[in-house]
mmCIF file of C-alpha atoms in Angstrom:
data_model
loop_
_atom_site.group_PDB
_atom_site.id
_atom_site.type_symbol
_atom_site.label_atom_id
_atom_site.label_comp_id
_atom_site.label_asym_id
_atom_site.label_seq_id
_atom_site.Cartn_x
_atom_site.Cartn_y
_atom_site.Cartn_z
ATOM 1 C CA VAL A 778 -0.286 -0.155 -0.202
ATOM 2 C CA THR A 779 1.386 2.993 -1.164
ATOM 3 C CA LYS A 780 -1.515 5.488 0.288
ATOM 4 C CA CYS A 781 -4.703 5.103 1.645
ATOM 5 C CA ARG A 782 -7.366 8.285 2.649
ATOM 6 C CA GLU A 783 -10.444 8.212 4.085
ATOM 7 C CA LEU A 784 -13.055 8.921 1.604
ATOM 8 C CA GLN A 785 -16.710 8.754 3.960
ATOM 9 C CA ARG A 786 -17.766 7.399 6.910
ATOM 10 C CA LEU A 787 -20.340 5.368 6.890
ATOM 11 C CA TRP A 788 -24.081 5.773 8.823
ATOM 12 C CA ALA A 789 -24.155 5.871 12.503
ATOM 13 C CA GLY A 790 -20.704 4.805 13.036
ATOM 14 C CA TYR A 791 -20.846 1.479 11.370
ATOM 15 C CA GLY A 792 -16.796 2.253 9.623
ATOM 16 C CA MET A 793 -15.435 3.595 6.885
ATOM 17 C CA VAL A 794 -14.651 4.154 3.047
ATOM 18 C CA TYR A 795 -10.815 4.418 1.866
ATOM 19 C CA GLU A 796 -9.129 5.046 -0.825
ATOM 20 C CA VAL A 797 -5.954 3.261 -1.396
ATOM 21 C CA THR A 798 -2.871 3.036 -4.058
ATOM 22 C CA ALA A 799 -1.112 -0.361 -3.669
ATOM 23 C CA THR A 800 1.496 -1.532 -5.837
ATOM 24 C CA ARG A 801 1.033 -4.706 -8.290
ATOM 25 C CA GLY A 802 2.994 -7.805 -8.582
ATOM 26 C CA ASP A 803 4.598 -6.265 -11.894
ATOM 27 C CA GLY A 804 5.021 -2.799 -9.763
ATOM 28 C CA GLY A 805 2.176 -0.643 -11.228
ATOM 29 C CA LEU A 806 -0.357 1.143 -9.230
ATOM 30 C CA GLU A 807 -3.720 0.085 -8.665
ATOM 31 C CA LYS A 808 -6.336 2.705 -7.057
ATOM 32 C CA LEU A 809 -8.622 0.527 -4.868
ATOM 33 C CA VAL A 810 -11.747 1.204 -2.460
ATOM 34 C CA VAL A 811 -11.598 -0.878 0.582
ATOM 35 C CA LYS A 812 -15.178 -0.357 2.981
ATOM 36 C CA LYS A 813 -14.308 -1.416 6.403
ATOM 37 C CA VAL A 814 -17.590 -2.343 8.609
ATOM 38 C CA SER A 815 -17.141 -3.055 12.397
ATOM 39 C CA ALA A 816 -20.991 -2.573 13.429
ATOM 40 C CA PRO A 817 -21.447 -0.672 17.070
ATOM 41 C CA LYS A 818 -23.520 -2.848 19.446
ATOM 42 C CA GLU A 819 -27.099 -2.824 19.105
ATOM 43 C CA ASP A 820 -28.952 0.255 19.345
ATOM 44 C CA ALA A 821 -31.385 0.239 22.165
ATOM 45 C CA ASP A 822 -33.266 3.694 20.802
ATOM 46 C CA ASP A 823 -33.934 2.135 17.073
ATOM 47 C CA PRO A 824 -32.812 -1.793 17.385
ATOM 48 C CA THR A 825 -35.145 -1.833 14.011
ATOM 49 C CA GLY A 826 -32.522 0.683 12.365
ATOM 50 C CA HIS A 827 -29.641 -1.120 13.560
ATOM 51 C CA ALA A 828 -30.577 -4.840 12.226
ATOM 52 C CA ARG A 829 -31.389 -3.185 9.005
ATOM 53 C CA LYS A 830 -28.055 -2.101 8.378
ATOM 54 C CA LEU A 831 -26.356 -5.446 9.806
ATOM 55 C CA LYS A 832 -28.604 -6.787 7.512
ATOM 56 C CA SER A 833 -27.605 -4.688 4.628
ATOM 57 C CA TYR A 834 -23.879 -5.412 5.246
ATOM 58 C CA GLN A 835 -24.511 -9.149 4.654
ATOM 59 C CA VAL A 836 -26.975 -8.409 1.529
ATOM 60 C CA GLU A 837 -23.786 -6.579 0.490
ATOM 61 C CA ALA A 838 -21.201 -9.185 1.187
ATOM 62 C CA ALA A 839 -23.725 -11.850 -0.788
ATOM 63 C CA PHE A 840 -24.180 -9.589 -4.197
ATOM 64 C CA TYR A 841 -20.041 -9.527 -4.099
ATOM 65 C CA ARG A 842 -19.963 -13.012 -3.504
ATOM 66 C CA HIS A 843 -22.613 -14.471 -5.567
ATOM 67 C CA ILE A 844 -24.502 -12.166 -7.935
ATOM 68 C CA ALA A 845 -21.199 -9.729 -9.401
ATOM 69 C CA PRO A 846 -18.846 -11.853 -10.889
ATOM 70 C CA GLY A 847 -21.833 -12.906 -13.073
ATOM 71 C CA LEU A 848 -22.845 -9.854 -13.822
ATOM 72 C CA LEU A 849 -18.887 -8.885 -14.777
ATOM 73 C CA SER A 850 -18.843 -12.091 -17.290
ATOM 74 C CA HIS A 851 -22.474 -11.146 -18.709
ATOM 75 C CA PRO A 852 -21.596 -10.222 -22.077
ATOM 76 C CA HIS A 853 -24.133 -7.096 -21.556
ATOM 77 C CA GLY A 854 -23.804 -6.881 -17.978
ATOM 78 C CA PRO A 855 -23.555 -3.551 -16.221
ATOM 79 C CA ALA A 856 -20.103 -2.046 -14.615
ATOM 80 C CA VAL A 857 -19.602 -3.342 -11.402
ATOM 81 C CA PRO A 858 -16.258 -2.882 -9.038
ATOM 82 C CA HIS A 859 -14.040 -6.293 -9.322
ATOM 83 C CA ALA A 860 -14.520 -7.481 -5.866
ATOM 84 C CA LEU A 861 -10.725 -8.503 -4.502
ATOM 85 C CA LEU A 862 -11.385 -9.600 -1.378
ATOM 86 C CA VAL A 863 -15.071 -9.738 0.652
ATOM 87 C CA SER A 864 -14.343 -10.641 3.690
ATOM 88 C CA GLY A 865 -17.058 -11.412 6.705
ATOM 89 C CA GLY A 866 -20.719 -10.283 6.606
ATOM 90 C CA ASP A 867 -21.971 -12.494 8.564
ATOM 91 C CA VAL A 868 -24.441 -11.483 11.711
ATOM 92 C CA ALA A 869 -22.096 -10.579 13.592
ATOM 93 C CA GLY A 870 -21.418 -6.687 11.568
ATOM 94 C CA SER A 871 -18.075 -7.049 10.294
ATOM 95 C CA LEU A 872 -17.576 -6.527 6.581
ATOM 96 C CA CYS A 873 -14.090 -5.872 4.779
ATOM 97 C CA LEU A 874 -14.374 -5.155 0.937
ATOM 98 C CA VAL A 875 -12.054 -4.257 -0.899
ATOM 99 C CA MET A 876 -12.551 -2.981 -4.469
ATOM 100 C CA ARG A 877 -11.364 -1.972 -7.750
ATOM 101 C CA ASP A 878 -12.265 1.375 -7.925
ATOM 102 C CA LEU A 879 -14.406 2.573 -11.268
ATOM 103 C CA ARG A 880 -14.280 6.205 -10.759
ATOM 104 C CA SER A 881 -11.526 6.836 -13.292
ATOM 105 C CA SER A 882 -14.076 5.072 -15.793
ATOM 106 C CA PHE A 883 -17.509 7.028 -14.968
ATOM 107 C CA GLY A 884 -16.583 9.887 -13.091
ATOM 108 C CA GLU A 885 -18.814 10.817 -9.882
ATOM 109 C CA GLY A 886 -21.691 11.925 -12.047
ATOM 110 C CA THR A 887 -22.340 14.352 -9.561
ATOM 111 C CA THR A 888 -20.723 16.772 -6.718
ATOM 112 C CA ARG A 889 -23.473 16.907 -4.751
ATOM 113 C CA ARG A 890 -25.977 15.021 -3.298
ATOM 114 C CA GLY A 891 -29.392 15.708 -5.043
ATOM 115 C CA THR A 892 -28.037 17.037 -8.065
ATOM 116 C CA LEU A 893 -28.465 15.035 -11.030
ATOM 117 C CA GLN A 894 -27.144 16.291 -14.702
ATOM 118 C CA GLU A 895 -28.603 14.011 -17.812
ATOM 119 C CA GLY A 896 -25.987 12.304 -18.784
ATOM 120 C CA PRO A 897 -25.679 10.660 -15.346
ATOM 121 C CA ALA A 898 -28.958 10.190 -14.564
ATOM 122 C CA GLY A 899 -29.422 8.315 -18.415
ATOM 123 C CA ALA A 900 -25.955 6.834 -17.328
ATOM 124 C CA ALA A 901 -28.106 5.036 -14.230
ATOM 125 C CA LEU A 902 -31.015 3.850 -16.233
ATOM 126 C CA SER A 903 -28.729 2.505 -18.254
ATOM 127 C CA PHE A 904 -27.116 0.411 -15.369
ATOM 128 C CA LEU A 905 -30.317 -0.461 -13.852
ATOM 129 C CA ALA A 906 -31.688 -2.215 -17.318
ATOM 130 C CA ARG A 907 -28.023 -3.805 -17.714
ATOM 131 C CA PHE A 908 -28.407 -5.385 -14.613
ATOM 132 C CA HIS A 909 -32.363 -6.295 -14.380
ATOM 133 C CA ALA A 910 -31.521 -7.664 -17.834
ATOM 134 C CA ALA A 911 -28.570 -9.990 -16.328
ATOM 135 C CA ASN A 912 -31.022 -11.055 -13.744
ATOM 136 C CA TRP A 913 -34.065 -11.217 -15.503
ATOM 137 C CA GLU A 914 -36.313 -14.881 -14.078
ATOM 138 C CA LYS A 915 -33.585 -16.296 -11.934
ATOM 139 C CA PRO A 916 -34.623 -17.169 -8.585
ATOM 140 C CA PRO A 917 -34.170 -15.024 -5.684
ATOM 141 C CA ARG A 918 -31.346 -15.867 -3.588
ATOM 142 C CA GLU A 919 -32.206 -15.920 0.182
ATOM 143 C CA ASP A 920 -29.260 -13.805 1.297
ATOM 144 C CA LEU A 921 -30.519 -11.223 -0.636
ATOM 145 C CA TRP A 922 -33.227 -8.691 -0.416
ATOM 146 C CA GLU A 923 -36.843 -10.016 0.207
ATOM 147 C CA GLN A 924 -38.035 -7.039 -1.780
ATOM 148 C CA GLY A 925 -35.239 -5.689 -4.228
ATOM 149 C CA GLY A 926 -34.177 -2.997 -1.761
ATOM 150 C CA TYR A 927 -32.917 -1.298 1.697
ATOM 151 C CA TRP A 928 -36.436 1.060 1.860
ATOM 152 C CA PRO A 929 -39.093 -1.161 2.475
ATOM 153 C CA LEU A 930 -42.015 0.210 4.471
ATOM 154 C CA ALA A 931 -41.938 -2.083 7.305
ATOM 155 C CA THR A 932 -38.832 -0.969 8.517
ATOM 156 C CA ARG A 933 -39.097 2.653 8.059
ATOM 157 C CA HIS A 934 -42.103 3.570 10.033
ATOM 158 C CA LYS A 935 -39.548 6.116 12.395
ATOM 159 C CA GLU A 936 -38.863 8.026 8.497
ATOM 160 C CA LEU A 937 -42.295 7.786 7.537
ATOM 161 C CA GLY A 938 -43.117 9.239 10.939
ATOM 162 C CA GLN A 939 -40.555 12.199 10.391
ATOM 163 C CA MET A 940 -41.786 12.922 7.433
ATOM 164 C CA GLY A 941 -42.787 16.617 6.871
ATOM 165 C CA ALA A 942 -46.899 18.362 6.135
ATOM 166 C CA GLU A 943 -45.229 18.954 2.918
ATOM 167 C CA TRP A 944 -45.362 15.331 1.626
ATOM 168 C CA ARG A 945 -48.248 14.648 3.232
ATOM 169 C CA ARG A 946 -50.039 12.963 0.262
ATOM 170 C CA LEU A 947 -47.012 10.944 -0.469
ATOM 171 C CA LYS A 948 -47.129 9.620 3.528
ATOM 172 C CA ALA A 949 -50.787 9.086 2.970
ATOM 173 C CA ALA A 950 -49.961 6.777 -0.046
ATOM 174 C CA ALA A 951 -47.064 5.469 1.433
ATOM 175 C CA GLY A 952 -49.160 2.060 2.761
ATOM 176 C CA ALA A 953 -50.651 1.378 -0.537
ATOM 177 C CA ILE A 954 -47.521 1.850 -2.341
ATOM 178 C CA ASP A 955 -45.804 -0.234 -0.480
ATOM 179 C CA ARG A 956 -48.801 -3.414 -0.893
ATOM 180 C CA ARG A 957 -48.408 -2.433 -4.583
ATOM 181 C CA ILE A 958 -44.896 -3.126 -4.617
ATOM 182 C CA ARG A 959 -45.054 -6.681 -2.859
ATOM 183 C CA GLY A 960 -47.343 -7.584 -5.217
ATOM 184 C CA LEU A 961 -50.555 -7.705 -2.616
ATOM 185 C CA PRO A 962 -54.208 -6.845 -3.077
ATOM 186 C CA LYS A 963 -55.407 -3.056 -2.129
ATOM 187 C CA GLU A 964 -56.377 -2.784 1.190
ATOM 188 C CA GLY A 965 -59.727 -4.069 1.835
ATOM 189 C CA GLY A 966 -59.788 -5.840 -0.961
#
């Protein structure tokens, strides 16, 4: 390792993401991203949030172990980081991911959270289309999200309750949207 710097802290003190420059066996330099997760003890004030975060790191480890290799070899698969090391990711809340840094190939797309220009937005949609095409009709995996994402309403009651008045229409529709996403019938019938 010739250089290491902190890129970002993970939410709620769960770890850190580092940018690392390492020397390869052939003497060339390799830019890497290292994600080190060390979950704190369960938060007594938010046990649901703590459990969700632990599950998210387990899912991330499973993704890089089992899904990403197939995407990297798929002829029309999306660009995903090549994980050089996936260590941990079990229920204990410890995970270390070492991945090739894709930023030099794709750029960061946006410099400010909440902004996305047309070009990066199109690239994001292209990624999602390629991702879904590469995984279409594959059987679900038990070690991934049951509902396909980190934001199911069942684990977001606290955040739903904190939504401001300007979001009242979306808040009122949240239950119906959640049922629709999960493929359940409309409430009451």
